[in-house]
Coordinates of C-alpha atoms and ligand atoms in Angstrom, one line a residue:
M76 CA 10.3 -28.0 157.8
P77 CA 7.7 -25.0 156.4
D78 CA 7.0 -24.6 153.0
L79 CA 8.1 -21.4 152.9
V80 CA 10.7 -19.1 153.9
D81 CA 9.9 -15.4 154.3
I82 CA 13.0 -12.8 153.7
N83 CA 12.1 -9.7 155.4
E84 CA 13.3 -6.1 154.3
D85 CA 16.4 -6.3 155.5
G86 CA 17.3 -9.1 154.9
W87 CA 16.4 -11.7 158.4
F88 CA 14.1 -14.9 156.8
R89 CA 11.1 -16.5 159.2
P90 CA 8.9 -19.8 158.6
G91 CA 6.1 -18.4 156.7
F92 CA 2.9 -20.6 155.2
R93 CA 1.9 -21.1 151.7
G94 CA -1.8 -19.6 151.2
A95 CA -3.7 -18.7 148.1
T96 CA -1.4 -16.7 146.3
T97 CA 2.2 -16.4 147.4
P98 CA 2.9 -13.5 148.9
P99 CA 6.0 -11.2 147.0
G100 CA 9.3 -12.1 149.7
F101 CA 8.5 -15.5 149.7
L102 CA 10.5 -18.0 148.7
D103 CA 10.1 -22.1 149.1
C104 CA 12.1 -24.4 150.9
K105 CA 13.4 -26.2 147.4
Y106 CA 15.5 -22.5 147.3
T107 CA 16.2 -22.7 150.8
A108 CA 18.3 -26.4 150.6
K109 CA 20.6 -25.0 146.9
W110 CA 21.1 -22.0 149.6
L111 CA 22.8 -24.1 152.0
K112 CA 24.0 -26.9 149.9
Q113 CA 26.1 -24.5 148.9
G114 CA 27.9 -24.0 151.9
M115 CA 26.0 -20.6 152.3
S116 CA 25.5 -19.8 155.9
K117 CA 22.0 -18.5 157.2
S118 CA 24.0 -16.2 160.1
K119 CA 24.4 -12.5 159.1
L120 CA 26.9 -10.7 157.2
R121 CA 28.0 -7.6 156.7
V122 CA 29.7 -6.7 153.9
G123 CA 31.4 -3.4 153.2
V124 CA 31.7 -1.6 150.0
L125 CA 33.3 1.3 148.4
T126 CA 34.6 2.1 144.6
G127 CA 38.0 3.7 144.5
G128 CA 39.8 5.4 141.9
G129 CA 38.6 7.5 139.3
D130 CA 34.4 6.9 138.5
C131 CA 33.6 5.4 135.2
P132 CA 29.8 3.7 134.1
G133 CA 28.8 1.2 135.6
L134 CA 30.0 1.5 139.1
N135 CA 26.0 1.9 140.8
A136 CA 25.5 -0.8 138.8
V137 CA 27.8 -3.3 140.4
I138 CA 26.7 -1.7 143.8
R139 CA 22.5 -2.9 143.1
A140 CA 23.8 -6.0 142.0
I141 CA 26.0 -6.9 145.0
V142 CA 22.9 -5.4 147.3
K143 CA 20.1 -7.1 145.4
T144 CA 22.6 -10.6 145.5
G145 CA 23.5 -10.2 149.1
H146 CA 19.6 -9.4 149.9
T147 CA 18.5 -12.6 147.3
E148 CA 20.7 -14.8 148.5
H149 CA 22.7 -13.8 151.7
N150 CA 21.5 -12.7 154.3
M151 CA 23.9 -9.8 153.7
D152 CA 23.8 -6.2 154.5
V153 CA 25.7 -3.6 153.5
V154 CA 27.7 -1.3 154.2
G155 CA 29.1 1.8 151.2
F156 CA 32.3 3.4 152.9
L157 CA 32.3 7.3 151.1
D158 CA 35.0 7.7 148.7
G159 CA 36.9 5.1 148.6
Y160 CA 39.6 4.1 151.1
E161 CA 39.0 7.8 152.3
G162 CA 35.6 7.1 154.1
L163 CA 37.3 3.9 155.4
V164 CA 40.2 5.4 156.9
E165 CA 37.9 8.4 158.4
N166 CA 34.6 5.8 159.6
R167 CA 32.5 8.1 156.7
F168 CA 29.8 5.3 155.9
K169 CA 26.5 5.2 155.2
E170 CA 24.1 1.6 155.1
V171 CA 23.0 0.6 151.7
G172 CA 19.6 -0.9 151.3
V173 CA 18.0 -2.6 148.2
R174 CA 16.1 0.7 148.3
D175 CA 18.5 2.5 148.4
V176 CA 20.1 1.2 144.6
S177 CA 16.4 1.0 143.7
G178 CA 16.5 3.0 139.7
I179 CA 20.7 3.8 139.7
L180 CA 21.3 0.7 137.6
T181 CA 21.2 2.9 134.2
Q182 CA 22.8 6.1 136.3
G183 CA 26.6 7.2 135.6
G184 CA 29.3 8.1 138.8
T185 CA 28.6 6.3 142.3
I186 CA 26.6 6.9 145.0
L187 CA 28.9 6.5 147.3
G188 CA 31.8 8.9 145.7
T189 CA 35.2 7.8 145.2
S190 CA 38.7 9.2 145.3
N191 CA 41.6 8.7 143.4
R192 CA 44.2 10.1 146.3
A193 CA 42.8 8.4 149.3
D194 CA 45.4 5.5 150.3
P195 CA 45.1 4.1 153.3
F196 CA 49.1 3.5 153.8
R197 CA 49.6 7.2 152.2
F198 CA 46.9 8.5 153.7
P199 CA 47.3 12.9 152.6
V200 CA 46.6 15.1 155.8
L201 CA 47.1 18.6 155.0
Q202 CA 49.2 20.3 157.7
D203 CA 50.4 24.2 157.8
D204 CA 48.8 24.0 153.1
D205 CA 51.4 21.6 152.4
Y206 CA 50.6 17.5 152.4
V207 CA 52.7 15.2 154.9
Y208 CA 51.6 11.3 154.3
L209 CA 50.3 9.6 156.7
D210 CA 50.2 5.4 157.1
R211 CA 46.2 5.0 158.8
S212 CA 45.7 1.9 157.2
S213 CA 45.4 0.2 161.2
Q214 CA 43.0 2.9 161.2
A215 CA 41.1 1.7 158.7
V216 CA 40.7 -2.0 160.2
R217 CA 40.1 -0.7 163.0
N218 CA 37.2 1.0 161.6
F219 CA 36.1 -1.7 159.8
E220 CA 36.7 -4.2 162.8
A221 CA 34.3 -1.9 165.1
L222 CA 31.5 -1.6 162.1
G223 CA 32.0 -5.7 162.9
L224 CA 31.7 -6.5 158.7
D225 CA 33.0 -9.7 157.8
A226 CA 34.4 -8.2 154.3
L227 CA 35.2 -5.7 152.4
I228 CA 34.2 -5.2 148.1
V229 CA 36.3 -3.1 145.9
I230 CA 35.3 -1.9 143.1
G231 CA 38.5 0.3 142.0
G232 CA 41.8 0.1 139.5
D233 CA 44.8 -0.9 139.6
G234 CA 45.9 1.5 142.1
T235 CA 42.9 0.8 144.5
M236 CA 43.8 -2.8 144.2
A237 CA 47.7 -2.2 144.9
A238 CA 46.1 -0.6 148.5
S239 CA 43.6 -3.8 148.9
A240 CA 46.7 -5.8 148.5
G241 CA 48.4 -4.2 151.4
M242 CA 45.0 -4.1 153.3
M243 CA 44.4 -8.2 152.8
Q244 CA 47.7 -8.3 154.3
K245 CA 46.7 -6.4 157.5
G246 CA 43.4 -9.2 157.9
I247 CA 41.3 -7.6 156.1
K248 CA 39.0 -9.7 153.7
I249 CA 38.8 -8.6 150.0
V250 CA 36.9 -9.4 147.5
G251 CA 37.9 -7.3 144.0
V252 CA 35.9 -6.2 141.6
P253 CA 37.9 -4.3 138.5
K254 CA 36.7 -1.0 137.0
T255 CA 38.5 1.6 134.4
I256 CA 38.0 3.2 131.2
D257 CA 41.3 2.6 130.9
N258 CA 40.8 -0.9 130.3
D259 CA 44.4 -1.7 131.2
L260 CA 44.5 -4.3 134.4
E261 CA 46.4 -7.2 134.9
G262 CA 45.2 -10.0 134.6
R263 CA 41.4 -9.7 133.2
D264 CA 40.3 -9.7 129.7
V265 CA 37.9 -6.4 130.1
T266 CA 37.0 -3.4 132.7
F267 CA 33.1 -2.5 132.7
G268 CA 33.7 1.1 131.9
F269 CA 35.7 1.0 129.2
D270 CA 32.7 0.0 126.4
S271 CA 30.7 3.2 127.7
A272 CA 33.8 5.1 127.2
M273 CA 34.6 3.7 123.6
T274 CA 31.1 4.5 122.8
T275 CA 31.2 7.8 123.4
A276 CA 34.8 7.8 121.9
T277 CA 33.2 6.7 118.8
E278 CA 29.8 8.8 118.6
A279 CA 32.7 11.7 118.8
I280 CA 34.8 10.5 116.2
D281 CA 31.2 9.9 113.9
K282 CA 30.6 14.1 115.2
I283 CA 34.2 14.6 113.9
L284 CA 34.5 13.1 110.6
S285 CA 31.9 14.7 109.2
T286 CA 33.5 18.5 110.0
A287 CA 36.4 17.2 109.1
Q288 CA 35.5 16.1 105.3
S289 CA 33.8 19.7 105.1
H290 CA 36.7 21.6 105.5
H291 CA 39.1 19.0 104.6
R292 CA 41.2 19.0 107.7
V293 CA 42.8 17.3 109.9
M294 CA 41.1 16.3 112.9
I295 CA 43.5 15.0 116.0
V296 CA 40.8 14.0 119.0
E297 CA 42.9 12.9 121.8
V298 CA 40.9 10.2 124.1
M299 CA 42.1 9.5 128.0
G300 CA 43.6 5.9 128.7
R301 CA 46.8 6.7 130.5
Y302 CA 49.3 4.1 129.9
A303 CA 47.4 2.1 127.4
G304 CA 46.7 2.5 124.1
W305 CA 43.1 0.4 124.5
L306 CA 40.5 3.2 124.1
A307 CA 42.9 4.8 121.3
L308 CA 42.3 1.5 119.3
Y309 CA 39.1 0.9 119.7
S310 CA 37.5 3.9 119.7
G311 CA 39.7 4.4 116.7
M312 CA 38.5 1.2 115.1
A313 CA 34.7 1.7 115.4
G314 CA 34.8 4.9 114.5
G315 CA 37.3 4.5 110.9
G316 CA 40.0 6.8 112.0
D317 CA 43.0 6.6 109.8
I318 CA 45.6 7.6 111.7
I319 CA 45.8 5.8 116.0
L320 CA 48.5 6.5 118.1
M321 CA 49.4 4.6 121.4
P322 CA 50.9 5.0 123.9
E323 CA 52.7 1.1 123.4
F324 CA 54.2 2.4 120.1
P325 CA 56.2 6.0 120.1
Y326 CA 54.7 7.4 116.7
D327 CA 57.3 8.6 113.8
I328 CA 55.6 12.1 112.8
T329 CA 57.3 11.7 109.2
A330 CA 55.4 8.5 109.1
V331 CA 52.1 10.2 110.7
C332 CA 52.7 13.0 108.2
E333 CA 53.3 10.2 105.4
A334 CA 50.0 8.6 105.8
V335 CA 48.5 12.2 105.4
K336 CA 49.7 12.9 102.6
E337 CA 49.0 9.9 101.3
R338 CA 45.3 10.0 101.9
N339 CA 45.3 13.6 100.3
A340 CA 46.9 11.9 97.0
K341 CA 44.1 9.6 97.0
G342 CA 41.8 12.6 96.9
K343 CA 40.3 11.8 100.5
N344 CA 41.0 15.1 101.8
F345 CA 40.7 15.2 105.2
S346 CA 41.8 12.6 108.1
I347 CA 41.7 12.1 111.5
V348 CA 43.6 11.1 114.1
V349 CA 42.6 9.0 116.8
V350 CA 45.6 9.4 119.8
G351 CA 46.2 8.1 123.6
E352 CA 47.0 10.6 125.9
G353 CA 49.3 9.0 127.1
A354 CA 51.4 8.3 123.1
S355 CA 54.5 10.4 122.8
A356 CA 57.3 10.7 119.6
I357 CA 59.9 8.5 119.0
G358 CA 62.3 9.8 121.6
G359 CA 60.0 12.4 122.9
D360 CA 57.9 12.8 126.5
M361 CA 54.5 12.0 127.3
V362 CA 52.5 14.9 127.8
V363 CA 52.2 15.9 131.3
Q364 CA 48.9 18.5 131.9
K365 CA 49.3 18.6 135.4
R366 CA 50.7 16.8 138.6
I367 CA 48.5 16.4 141.7
A368 CA 50.3 16.6 144.4
N369 CA 48.7 14.3 146.9
S370 CA 47.9 11.5 144.5
P371 CA 49.0 7.6 144.9
D372 CA 50.0 8.4 140.9
Q373 CA 50.4 12.1 140.4
I374 CA 50.6 12.3 137.1
R375 CA 47.9 13.6 135.0
L376 CA 48.2 12.9 131.3
G377 CA 46.9 15.6 128.0
G378 CA 47.5 17.4 125.5
I379 CA 49.6 14.8 123.1
S380 CA 46.8 16.2 120.7
H381 CA 48.5 19.4 120.2
R382 CA 51.3 19.1 120.0
V383 CA 51.0 16.8 117.1
A384 CA 48.4 19.0 115.6
A385 CA 51.2 21.9 115.7
Q386 CA 53.7 19.2 114.1
I387 CA 51.5 18.2 111.5
E388 CA 50.9 21.6 110.4
G389 CA 53.9 22.7 110.1
L390 CA 55.5 19.7 108.0
T391 CA 52.4 19.4 105.6
N392 CA 50.6 22.6 105.5
I393 CA 47.5 21.3 106.1
E394 CA 44.7 22.9 108.8
C395 CA 44.9 21.2 111.9
R396 CA 42.0 20.8 115.0
V397 CA 42.1 19.5 118.3
T398 CA 39.1 17.5 120.3
I399 CA 40.5 16.3 123.6
L400 CA 37.3 14.5 125.3
G401 CA 38.9 14.0 128.7
H402 CA 35.7 13.5 131.1
L403 CA 33.5 13.4 128.8
L404 CA 34.4 9.7 128.2
R405 CA 34.1 8.9 132.3
G406 CA 30.7 9.8 132.2
G407 CA 26.6 8.9 131.2
Q408 CA 24.9 6.3 131.6
P409 CA 26.7 2.7 131.2
T410 CA 26.0 0.9 127.7
P411 CA 23.9 -1.9 127.9
F412 CA 26.9 -3.9 127.6
D413 CA 28.9 -2.4 130.9
R414 CA 25.3 -2.5 132.7
L415 CA 25.2 -6.5 132.3
L416 CA 28.9 -7.0 133.1
A417 CA 28.9 -4.5 136.1
T418 CA 25.5 -6.4 137.3
R419 CA 27.7 -9.9 136.3
F420 CA 30.3 -7.8 138.4
G421 CA 28.4 -7.5 141.3
V422 CA 26.8 -10.6 141.2
E423 CA 29.7 -12.9 141.7
A424 CA 31.8 -10.9 144.1
A425 CA 28.5 -10.6 146.5
H426 CA 28.7 -14.8 145.8
M427 CA 32.8 -14.8 146.3
V428 CA 32.0 -13.3 150.1
A429 CA 29.4 -15.8 150.5
R430 CA 31.7 -18.8 149.7
G431 CA 34.3 -17.1 151.8
Q432 CA 36.6 -16.8 148.5
F433 CA 38.5 -13.7 149.4
G434 CA 41.7 -12.3 147.8
Q435 CA 40.7 -12.8 144.6
L436 CA 39.0 -10.5 142.2
V437 CA 36.0 -11.0 140.3
G438 CA 36.5 -11.1 136.2
L439 CA 35.9 -12.4 133.0
R440 CA 37.6 -14.7 130.7
G441 CA 36.3 -15.1 127.3
T442 CA 32.6 -15.3 128.6
E443 CA 33.0 -17.1 131.6
M444 CA 33.1 -15.5 134.7
S445 CA 36.9 -16.4 136.6
S446 CA 38.2 -14.7 139.1
A447 CA 42.4 -13.8 139.7
P448 CA 44.3 -13.3 143.6
I449 CA 43.9 -9.4 143.4
E450 CA 48.0 -9.6 144.7
E451 CA 49.1 -10.8 140.9
V452 CA 47.8 -8.2 139.5
A453 CA 47.6 -5.3 142.0
G454 CA 49.8 -2.2 140.6
K455 CA 50.2 -4.3 137.2
Q456 CA 49.6 -2.4 133.8
R457 CA 47.8 -4.6 131.2
K458 CA 49.0 -2.9 128.1
V459 CA 48.4 -3.4 123.9
T460 CA 51.1 -5.3 122.7
P461 CA 52.6 -6.0 119.6
D462 CA 50.3 -9.6 118.4
N463 CA 46.9 -8.1 119.9
P464 CA 44.2 -9.3 117.1
V465 CA 42.4 -5.6 116.9
L466 CA 45.9 -4.1 116.2
R467 CA 46.4 -6.2 113.6
N468 CA 43.4 -5.8 112.3
A469 CA 44.2 -2.3 112.2
M470 CA 47.0 -3.3 110.1
S471 CA 44.8 -5.4 107.9
L472 CA 43.1 -1.9 107.1
G473 CA 45.9 0.2 106.1
I474 CA 45.5 2.2 109.3
S475 CA 48.2 3.8 110.1
L476 CA 49.7 3.2 113.4
G477 CA 52.6 5.9 113.6
H478 CA 55.3 3.7 112.1
P479 CA 56.8 4.0 108.5
I480 CA 54.9 1.5 106.1
D481 CA 58.0 0.2 104.0
V482 CA 59.4 -1.1 107.6
P483 CA 57.5 -4.4 109.2
F484 CA 55.8 -3.2 112.7
E485 CA 57.9 -5.5 114.7
E486 CA 60.8 -5.1 112.7
F487 CA 60.8 -1.3 113.5
Y488 CA 59.3 -0.8 117.7
A489 CA 62.8 -3.4 117.5
K490 CA 64.6 0.1 117.3
P491 CA 66.4 1.6 119.9
G492 CA 64.3 3.9 121.8
C493 CA 61.3 2.1 120.8
P494 CA 59.2 -0.2 123.5
Ligands
F6P953 O1 41.8 5.8 135.2 C1 40.8 6.8 134.8 C2 41.4 8.4 133.7 O2 40.2 8.5 133.4 C3 42.8 8.1 132.7 O3 42.4 7.7 131.6 C4 43.0 9.4 133.0 O4 44.2 9.7 132.7 C5 43.0 9.8 134.2 O5 41.9 8.9 135.2 C6 41.9 11.0 134.9 O6 42.5 11.3 136.4 P1 41.7 12.5 137.3 O7 40.4 12.1 137.5 O8 42.4 12.6 138.4 O9 41.8 14.1 135.9

C-alpha cells in the first residue's frame, strides 16, 4: 500500500510518494482507509444534477458543494442538466467540474438554469400555436441511461419532487435537495433560499417604515410565498410589521381597519401591513395575477395588496400605498445562513449518492441532517399552523393577524368559511 494517493483533477486517483513537501491534491492512506470503511466505492460514479422550479439564492452553493464533495471524496463526475427536467427530456447538459464551480458560492440564480414548466410526465410541446402535453418521461430515462449516469440529484421544490417521485418509479435513482423561498416543503424544517428572501423582505420593510412615518400612511408590503405564509410571518416579525396577513388565516377587513385605527388613536399614525400573496379575506378569493398554460401549477398569485389598500382607504380614509416585492425576493446573493445550509445539503446529497441512499430528500431537523422519503413529501405543502411558535409570538406582541382582537384566534378560525 503506498503512503499517498493522488486525486487528479478528473477525480481518478493513482499511487503517489511522500516527498519533502506534500504536493497539493495528495491525501494520505488514513483518509483512503476511512473512505473504504464507509463503503464508498473507488469506481467512478457519474451523477446528474438539475435545478427545477423557481430559482432561489443558494442553488449555486448546492451545485458547488456536490461537485467539490464528489471530487474530493467520491471519485464522482457530475453532469448538469440545463433548465431542470427540460434539459433531461431534451438531452441538454454539460459536464460540471471543479473549475466550473469556482467562485459561485455567493452567486444568486443557478448556473444550470431552471424551469417551472418542465414535468417529464406532462411535458408541454407547442403544436400549431397551442401547447399539447406529452409524457416524455421514457425519453428522459433513455437520455439518462445513454449518458451512463448512476444517479440524479434533483434540487427543487414540491413540484419538482412530485416529478422526481414519478421518475423514481421509472427506475432512476434520485436524491432530492429541498429549495424554495416559500419554505413550504412538507417534512423539512427549513429550505435554503428562505432566509435570503426573508432578509430581502425585511430590509424592504425597514426602508418602507421611514416613509410610512413621514407621510402618516398605511404601507402595504406584499411578499411571495404562494399558499403559505412563512415569508409574510417571518419578515413581518423581523421588520416590526403591525398587521400580518397570511393565506392560512383569511382576514376580516373590519378587524384590520380596527387595528389601524387603534394605532392612530395611540398616536402611532402610520402602519405597516405585511401580506402574503396568497392571502384572502374571509369568504373571498386569492388574487390571481396570471395563469401560465404550460406550467404544472398554472396559477401565479399577486396583487392582493391593492385590494387590501383599497379596502383600508375606503373604510378608514387613511392614505395607503402598496409595494409588491415579487421576484426581488428570489434574486441576489444568498445570506451566510443559506450559503451554509445549501452547502451542507450539497455535501450530504453527494454522500447519500455514494452510500446508495436513494429516494430520499436531504434535510434539516433541528440542527441535524436527516432525510425523508421523497414520495412522502412530494407535492405536499407545509403551512403555518395556529400553534406555530412564531405566530404565537406575533400574537403576544399584539400584532394583528386579521382576526377580531376580542375573539380567541382558534375560535375565530373555527368559524365556517375559515380553514
Ligand atoms: O415558489 C416560488 C415562487 O417565487 C412563489 O413564491 C411565487 O408564487 C412563484 O414562485 C412565482 O413563479 P414565477 O417565477 O413563475 O412567476
